[in-house]
Amino acid sequence: MTPSIEELEAQESRLVFRRFTHDDAWALGSLLVELARERQAPVAIDIHRAGQQLFHAALPGSTPDNDAWIARKRRVVERYGSASYLVGARFRDKGTTFEDSSRLDPDVYAAHGGSFPVTVDGAGVVGAVTVSGLPQLQDHRLVVEALERFLEGRDQ
């Protein structure tokens, strides 16, 4: 079932870090690789913070096209401060599409699921964690699941 805008916004409100270090990026990226391998998901995974790539992995079956999608989805998070899937959903909720109404180049920006903001309490959005290779809602859900597991029960 497709999540509502309220559900997507609740995910963003809930999935917040106290800090986000290089080591956190490595651990989160490694968790995403583990989850993707368990599912034999042909994905590429990317974590950026403050304009720097801190983690990247390309699993079997992924292609260079996935890296292009990652960059386009990540730019949506960086511009809007929200998950790429949520940005697209907000446009659809208004009866239009991101491509038709954002006035942004679709070769540079893609409001398709799979990129989620790395939000640090007190600092706001500092980066993005992005997956590409599955249908967009599955990309989004994989990132959310990894963030939930990573943040669960840990003194962030």
JSON list of C-alpha atoms in Angstrom, two decimals:
[
{"chain": "A", "resi": 1, "resn": "MET", "atom": "CA", "xyz": [0.00, 0.00, 0.00]},
{"chain": "A", "resi": 2, "resn": "THR", "atom": "CA", "xyz": [1.22, 3.47, -0.85]},
{"chain": "A", "resi": 3, "resn": "PRO", "atom": "CA", "xyz": [2.06, 5.50, 2.25]},
{"chain": "A", "resi": 4, "resn": "SER", "atom": "CA", "xyz": [0.22, 8.77, 2.86]},
{"chain": "A", "resi": 5, "resn": "ILE", "atom": "CA", "xyz": [1.97, 12.12, 2.99]},
{"chain": "A", "resi": 6, "resn": "GLU", "atom": "CA", "xyz": [1.34, 12.13, 6.76]},
{"chain": "A", "resi": 7, "resn": "GLU", "atom": "CA", "xyz": [3.05, 8.72, 7.12]},
{"chain": "A", "resi": 8, "resn": "LEU", "atom": "CA", "xyz": [6.02, 9.91, 5.06]},
{"chain": "A", "resi": 9, "resn": "GLU", "atom": "CA", "xyz": [6.32, 13.11, 7.11]},
{"chain": "A", "resi": 10, "resn": "ALA", "atom": "CA", "xyz": [6.13, 11.05, 10.32]},
{"chain": "A", "resi": 11, "resn": "GLN", "atom": "CA", "xyz": [9.05, 8.93, 9.09]},
{"chain": "A", "resi": 12, "resn": "GLU", "atom": "CA", "xyz": [11.14, 12.06, 8.64]},
{"chain": "A", "resi": 13, "resn": "SER", "atom": "CA", "xyz": [10.19, 13.40, 12.07]},
{"chain": "A", "resi": 14, "resn": "ARG", "atom": "CA", "xyz": [11.07, 10.09, 13.73]},
{"chain": "A", "resi": 15, "resn": "LEU", "atom": "CA", "xyz": [14.31, 9.23, 11.90]},
{"chain": "A", "resi": 16, "resn": "VAL", "atom": "CA", "xyz": [16.62, 11.89, 13.30]},
{"chain": "A", "resi": 17, "resn": "PHE", "atom": "CA", "xyz": [20.23, 11.53, 14.48]},
{"chain": "A", "resi": 18, "resn": "ARG", "atom": "CA", "xyz": [21.88, 13.25, 17.43]},
{"chain": "A", "resi": 19, "resn": "ARG", "atom": "CA", "xyz": [25.06, 13.32, 15.35]},
{"chain": "A", "resi": 20, "resn": "PHE", "atom": "CA", "xyz": [26.15, 11.80, 12.05]},
{"chain": "A", "resi": 21, "resn": "THR", "atom": "CA", "xyz": [29.82, 10.89, 11.73]},
{"chain": "A", "resi": 22, "resn": "HIS", "atom": "CA", "xyz": [31.95, 9.19, 9.10]},
{"chain": "A", "resi": 23, "resn": "ASP", "atom": "CA", "xyz": [31.72, 6.02, 11.20]},
{"chain": "A", "resi": 24, "resn": "ASP", "atom": "CA", "xyz": [27.92, 6.31, 11.29]},
{"chain": "A", "resi": 25, "resn": "ALA", "atom": "CA", "xyz": [27.86, 6.57, 7.49]},
{"chain": "A", "resi": 26, "resn": "TRP", "atom": "CA", "xyz": [30.01, 3.44, 7.21]},
{"chain": "A", "resi": 27, "resn": "ALA", "atom": "CA", "xyz": [27.84, 1.48, 9.67]},
{"chain": "A", "resi": 28, "resn": "LEU", "atom": "CA", "xyz": [24.57, 2.60, 8.05]},
{"chain": "A", "resi": 29, "resn": "GLY", "atom": "CA", "xyz": [25.88, 1.87, 4.56]},
{"chain": "A", "resi": 30, "resn": "SER", "atom": "CA", "xyz": [27.12, -1.55, 5.67]},
{"chain": "A", "resi": 31, "resn": "LEU", "atom": "CA", "xyz": [23.69, -2.31, 7.14]},
{"chain": "A", "resi": 32, "resn": "LEU", "atom": "CA", "xyz": [22.06, -1.34, 3.84]},
{"chain": "A", "resi": 33, "resn": "VAL", "atom": "CA", "xyz": [24.46, -3.63, 1.97]},
{"chain": "A", "resi": 34, "resn": "GLU", "atom": "CA", "xyz": [23.61, -6.48, 4.36]},
{"chain": "A", "resi": 35, "resn": "LEU", "atom": "CA", "xyz": [19.84, -5.95, 3.92]},
{"chain": "A", "resi": 36, "resn": "ALA", "atom": "CA", "xyz": [20.17, -5.71, 0.14]},
{"chain": "A", "resi": 37, "resn": "ARG", "atom": "CA", "xyz": [22.32, -8.85, -0.07]},
{"chain": "A", "resi": 38, "resn": "GLU", "atom": "CA", "xyz": [19.79, -10.82, 2.01]},
{"chain": "A", "resi": 39, "resn": "ARG", "atom": "CA", "xyz": [17.17, -9.89, -0.59]},
{"chain": "A", "resi": 40, "resn": "GLN", "atom": "CA", "xyz": [19.50, -10.23, -3.58]},
{"chain": "A", "resi": 41, "resn": "ALA", "atom": "CA", "xyz": [18.54, -6.67, -4.46]},
{"chain": "A", "resi": 42, "resn": "PRO", "atom": "CA", "xyz": [20.48, -5.27, -7.44]},
{"chain": "A", "resi": 43, "resn": "VAL", "atom": "CA", "xyz": [21.05, -1.85, -5.90]},
{"chain": "A", "resi": 44, "resn": "ALA", "atom": "CA", "xyz": [23.61, 0.87, -5.58]},
{"chain": "A", "resi": 45, "resn": "ILE", "atom": "CA", "xyz": [23.86, 2.60, -2.19]},
{"chain": "A", "resi": 46, "resn": "ASP", "atom": "CA", "xyz": [25.19, 6.08, -1.46]},
{"chain": "A", "resi": 47, "resn": "ILE", "atom": "CA", "xyz": [25.56, 8.24, 1.63]},
{"chain": "A", "resi": 48, "resn": "HIS", "atom": "CA", "xyz": [26.51, 11.91, 1.36]},
{"chain": "A", "resi": 49, "resn": "ARG", "atom": "CA", "xyz": [27.05, 14.51, 4.08]},
{"chain": "A", "resi": 50, "resn": "ALA", "atom": "CA", "xyz": [27.74, 18.18, 3.43]},
{"chain": "A", "resi": 51, "resn": "GLY", "atom": "CA", "xyz": [28.62, 17.57, -0.21]},
{"chain": "A", "resi": 52, "resn": "GLN", "atom": "CA", "xyz": [31.01, 14.69, 0.49]},
{"chain": "A", "resi": 53, "resn": "GLN", "atom": "CA", "xyz": [30.41, 11.07, -0.43]},
{"chain": "A", "resi": 54, "resn": "LEU", "atom": "CA", "xyz": [31.00, 9.05, 2.74]},
{"chain": "A", "resi": 55, "resn": "PHE", "atom": "CA", "xyz": [29.81, 5.65, 1.49]},
{"chain": "A", "resi": 56, "resn": "HIS", "atom": "CA", "xyz": [29.12, 3.98, -1.84]},
{"chain": "A", "resi": 57, "resn": "ALA", "atom": "CA", "xyz": [28.47, 0.38, -2.81]},
{"chain": "A", "resi": 58, "resn": "ALA", "atom": "CA", "xyz": [27.28, -1.19, -6.04]},
{"chain": "A", "resi": 59, "resn": "LEU", "atom": "CA", "xyz": [25.85, -4.68, -5.62]},
{"chain": "A", "resi": 60, "resn": "PRO", "atom": "CA", "xyz": [25.61, -7.35, -8.32]},
{"chain": "A", "resi": 61, "resn": "GLY", "atom": "CA", "xyz": [23.00, -6.43, -10.90]},
{"chain": "A", "resi": 62, "resn": "SER", "atom": "CA", "xyz": [23.32, -2.68, -10.38]},
{"chain": "A", "resi": 63, "resn": "THR", "atom": "CA", "xyz": [24.52, -0.53, -13.26]},
{"chain": "A", "resi": 64, "resn": "PRO", "atom": "CA", "xyz": [26.06, 2.92, -13.82]},
{"chain": "A", "resi": 65, "resn": "ASP", "atom": "CA", "xyz": [22.50, 4.12, -14.46]},
{"chain": "A", "resi": 66, "resn": "ASN", "atom": "CA", "xyz": [21.76, 3.52, -10.76]},
{"chain": "A", "resi": 67, "resn": "ASP", "atom": "CA", "xyz": [24.50, 6.00, -9.86]},
{"chain": "A", "resi": 68, "resn": "ALA", "atom": "CA", "xyz": [22.89, 8.59, -12.13]},
{"chain": "A", "resi": 69, "resn": "TRP", "atom": "CA", "xyz": [19.53, 8.00, -10.42]},
{"chain": "A", "resi": 70, "resn": "ILE", "atom": "CA", "xyz": [21.21, 8.33, -7.01]},
{"chain": "A", "resi": 71, "resn": "ALA", "atom": "CA", "xyz": [22.60, 11.74, -7.93]},
{"chain": "A", "resi": 72, "resn": "ARG", "atom": "CA", "xyz": [19.25, 12.98, -9.26]},
{"chain": "A", "resi": 73, "resn": "LYS", "atom": "CA", "xyz": [17.29, 11.75, -6.22]},
{"chain": "A", "resi": 74, "resn": "ARG", "atom": "CA", "xyz": [19.91, 13.09, -3.78]},
{"chain": "A", "resi": 75, "resn": "ARG", "atom": "CA", "xyz": [19.68, 16.56, -5.36]},
{"chain": "A", "resi": 76, "resn": "VAL", "atom": "CA", "xyz": [15.92, 16.57, -4.60]},
{"chain": "A", "resi": 77, "resn": "VAL", "atom": "CA", "xyz": [16.65, 15.86, -0.91]},
{"chain": "A", "resi": 78, "resn": "GLU", "atom": "CA", "xyz": [19.33, 18.56, -0.85]},
{"chain": "A", "resi": 79, "resn": "ARG", "atom": "CA", "xyz": [17.01, 21.12, -2.49]},
{"chain": "A", "resi": 80, "resn": "TYR", "atom": "CA", "xyz": [13.75, 20.35, -0.66]},
{"chain": "A", "resi": 81, "resn": "GLY", "atom": "CA", "xyz": [15.06, 18.95, 2.65]},
{"chain": "A", "resi": 82, "resn": "SER", "atom": "CA", "xyz": [12.65, 16.02, 2.37]},
{"chain": "A", "resi": 83, "resn": "ALA", "atom": "CA", "xyz": [12.71, 12.46, 1.12]},
{"chain": "A", "resi": 84, "resn": "SER", "atom": "CA", "xyz": [12.62, 12.22, -2.66]},
{"chain": "A", "resi": 85, "resn": "TYR", "atom": "CA", "xyz": [9.53, 9.99, -2.47]},
{"chain": "A", "resi": 86, "resn": "LEU", "atom": "CA", "xyz": [7.73, 12.52, -0.25]},
{"chain": "A", "resi": 87, "resn": "VAL", "atom": "CA", "xyz": [8.54, 15.38, -2.64]},
{"chain": "A", "resi": 88, "resn": "GLY", "atom": "CA", "xyz": [7.05, 13.41, -5.53]},
{"chain": "A", "resi": 89, "resn": "ALA", "atom": "CA", "xyz": [4.01, 12.48, -3.42]},
{"chain": "A", "resi": 90, "resn": "ARG", "atom": "CA", "xyz": [3.37, 16.13, -2.57]},
{"chain": "A", "resi": 91, "resn": "PHE", "atom": "CA", "xyz": [3.26, 17.01, -6.27]},
{"chain": "A", "resi": 92, "resn": "ARG", "atom": "CA", "xyz": [0.98, 14.05, -7.02]},
{"chain": "A", "resi": 93, "resn": "ASP", "atom": "CA", "xyz": [-1.30, 15.11, -4.15]},
{"chain": "A", "resi": 94, "resn": "LYS", "atom": "CA", "xyz": [-1.75, 18.47, -5.92]},
{"chain": "A", "resi": 95, "resn": "GLY", "atom": "CA", "xyz": [-2.85, 16.65, -9.07]},
{"chain": "A", "resi": 96, "resn": "THR", "atom": "CA", "xyz": [0.38, 17.18, -10.99]},
{"chain": "A", "resi": 97, "resn": "THR", "atom": "CA", "xyz": [3.86, 15.68, -11.21]},
{"chain": "A", "resi": 98, "resn": "PHE", "atom": "CA", "xyz": [7.28, 16.85, -10.15]},
{"chain": "A", "resi": 99, "resn": "GLU", "atom": "CA", "xyz": [8.41, 16.74, -13.77]},
{"chain": "A", "resi": 100, "resn": "ASP", "atom": "CA", "xyz": [5.51, 18.92, -14.96]},
{"chain": "A", "resi": 101, "resn": "SER", "atom": "CA", "xyz": [5.45, 21.46, -12.13]},
{"chain": "A", "resi": 102, "resn": "SER", "atom": "CA", "xyz": [8.81, 21.77, -10.36]},
{"chain": "A", "resi": 103, "resn": "ARG", "atom": "CA", "xyz": [10.45, 23.77, -13.17]},
{"chain": "A", "resi": 104, "resn": "LEU", "atom": "CA", "xyz": [13.62, 21.75, -12.54]},
{"chain": "A", "resi": 105, "resn": "ASP", "atom": "CA", "xyz": [15.59, 19.82, -15.15]},
{"chain": "A", "resi": 106, "resn": "PRO", "atom": "CA", "xyz": [14.56, 16.13, -14.95]},
{"chain": "A", "resi": 107, "resn": "ASP", "atom": "CA", "xyz": [18.07, 15.19, -16.08]},
{"chain": "A", "resi": 108, "resn": "VAL", "atom": "CA", "xyz": [19.36, 16.77, -12.85]},
{"chain": "A", "resi": 109, "resn": "TYR", "atom": "CA", "xyz": [16.51, 16.14, -10.36]},
{"chain": "A", "resi": 110, "resn": "ALA", "atom": "CA", "xyz": [14.28, 13.09, -9.80]},
{"chain": "A", "resi": 111, "resn": "ALA", "atom": "CA", "xyz": [11.53, 13.03, -7.17]},
{"chain": "A", "resi": 112, "resn": "HIS", "atom": "CA", "xyz": [11.46, 9.23, -7.18]},
{"chain": "A", "resi": 113, "resn": "GLY", "atom": "CA", "xyz": [11.71, 7.18, -4.01]},
{"chain": "A", "resi": 114, "resn": "GLY", "atom": "CA", "xyz": [15.02, 6.10, -2.59]},
{"chain": "A", "resi": 115, "resn": "SER", "atom": "CA", "xyz": [16.76, 9.16, -1.15]},
{"chain": "A", "resi": 116, "resn": "PHE", "atom": "CA", "xyz": [16.10, 10.10, 2.47]},
{"chain": "A", "resi": 117, "resn": "PRO", "atom": "CA", "xyz": [17.44, 13.08, 4.39]},
{"chain": "A", "resi": 118, "resn": "VAL", "atom": "CA", "xyz": [20.09, 12.59, 7.06]},
{"chain": "A", "resi": 119, "resn": "THR", "atom": "CA", "xyz": [18.70, 14.94, 9.69]},
{"chain": "A", "resi": 120, "resn": "VAL", "atom": "CA", "xyz": [20.68, 15.85, 12.81]},
{"chain": "A", "resi": 121, "resn": "ASP", "atom": "CA", "xyz": [18.79, 17.19, 15.81]},
{"chain": "A", "resi": 122, "resn": "GLY", "atom": "CA", "xyz": [19.52, 20.90, 16.13]},
{"chain": "A", "resi": 123, "resn": "ALA", "atom": "CA", "xyz": [21.29, 21.10, 12.75]},
{"chain": "A", "resi": 124, "resn": "GLY", "atom": "CA", "xyz": [18.64, 20.02, 10.23]},
{"chain": "A", "resi": 125, "resn": "VAL", "atom": "CA", "xyz": [19.32, 18.12, 7.03]},
{"chain": "A", "resi": 126, "resn": "VAL", "atom": "CA", "xyz": [23.05, 17.51, 6.66]},
{"chain": "A", "resi": 127, "resn": "GLY", "atom": "CA", "xyz": [23.04, 14.86, 3.96]},
{"chain": "A", "resi": 128, "resn": "ALA", "atom": "CA", "xyz": [21.20, 12.01, 2.29]},
{"chain": "A", "resi": 129, "resn": "VAL", "atom": "CA", "xyz": [21.18, 8.24, 2.18]},
{"chain": "A", "resi": 130, "resn": "THR", "atom": "CA", "xyz": [20.12, 6.93, -1.21]},
{"chain": "A", "resi": 131, "resn": "VAL", "atom": "CA", "xyz": [19.34, 3.58, -2.82]},
{"chain": "A", "resi": 132, "resn": "SER", "atom": "CA", "xyz": [18.65, 2.92, -6.50]},
{"chain": "A", "resi": 133, "resn": "GLY", "atom": "CA", "xyz": [17.83, -0.29, -8.33]},
{"chain": "A", "resi": 134, "resn": "LEU", "atom": "CA", "xyz": [14.35, -1.34, -7.17]},
{"chain": "A", "resi": 135, "resn": "PRO", "atom": "CA", "xyz": [10.94, 0.16, -7.93]},
{"chain": "A", "resi": 136, "resn": "GLN", "atom": "CA", "xyz": [10.84, 3.56, -6.22]},
{"chain": "A", "resi": 137, "resn": "LEU", "atom": "CA", "xyz": [8.65, 2.64, -3.25]},
{"chain": "A", "resi": 138, "resn": "GLN", "atom": "CA", "xyz": [10.86, -0.39, -2.53]},
{"chain": "A", "resi": 139, "resn": "ASP", "atom": "CA", "xyz": [13.97, 1.82, -2.70]},
{"chain": "A", "resi": 140, "resn": "HIS", "atom": "CA", "xyz": [12.32, 4.18, -0.20]},
{"chain": "A", "resi": 141, "resn": "ARG", "atom": "CA", "xyz": [11.25, 1.37, 2.12]},
{"chain": "A", "resi": 142, "resn": "LEU", "atom": "CA", "xyz": [14.72, -0.20, 2.12]},
{"chain": "A", "resi": 143, "resn": "VAL", "atom": "CA", "xyz": [16.29, 3.08, 3.24]},
{"chain": "A", "resi": 144, "resn": "VAL", "atom": "CA", "xyz": [13.63, 3.65, 5.90]},
{"chain": "A", "resi": 145, "resn": "GLU", "atom": "CA", "xyz": [14.03, 0.12, 7.24]},
{"chain": "A", "resi": 146, "resn": "ALA", "atom": "CA", "xyz": [17.80, 0.56, 7.51]},
{"chain": "A", "resi": 147, "resn": "LEU", "atom": "CA", "xyz": [17.43, 3.92, 9.26]},
{"chain": "A", "resi": 148, "resn": "GLU", "atom": "CA", "xyz": [14.89, 2.46, 11.69]},
{"chain": "A", "resi": 149, "resn": "ARG", "atom": "CA", "xyz": [17.17, -0.46, 12.54]},
{"chain": "A", "resi": 150, "resn": "PHE", "atom": "CA", "xyz": [20.22, 1.77, 12.81]},
{"chain": "A", "resi": 151, "resn": "LEU", "atom": "CA", "xyz": [18.58, 4.30, 15.13]},
{"chain": "A", "resi": 152, "resn": "GLU", "atom": "CA", "xyz": [16.58, 1.81, 17.17]},
{"chain": "A", "resi": 153, "resn": "GLY", "atom": "CA", "xyz": [17.75, 1.48, 20.71]},
{"chain": "A", "resi": 154, "resn": "ARG", "atom": "CA", "xyz": [21.03, 3.26, 20.19]},
{"chain": "A", "resi": 155, "resn": "ASP", "atom": "CA", "xyz": [22.25, 6.35, 21.94]},
{"chain": "A", "resi": 156, "resn": "GLN", "atom": "CA", "xyz": [22.64, 8.30, 18.73]}
]
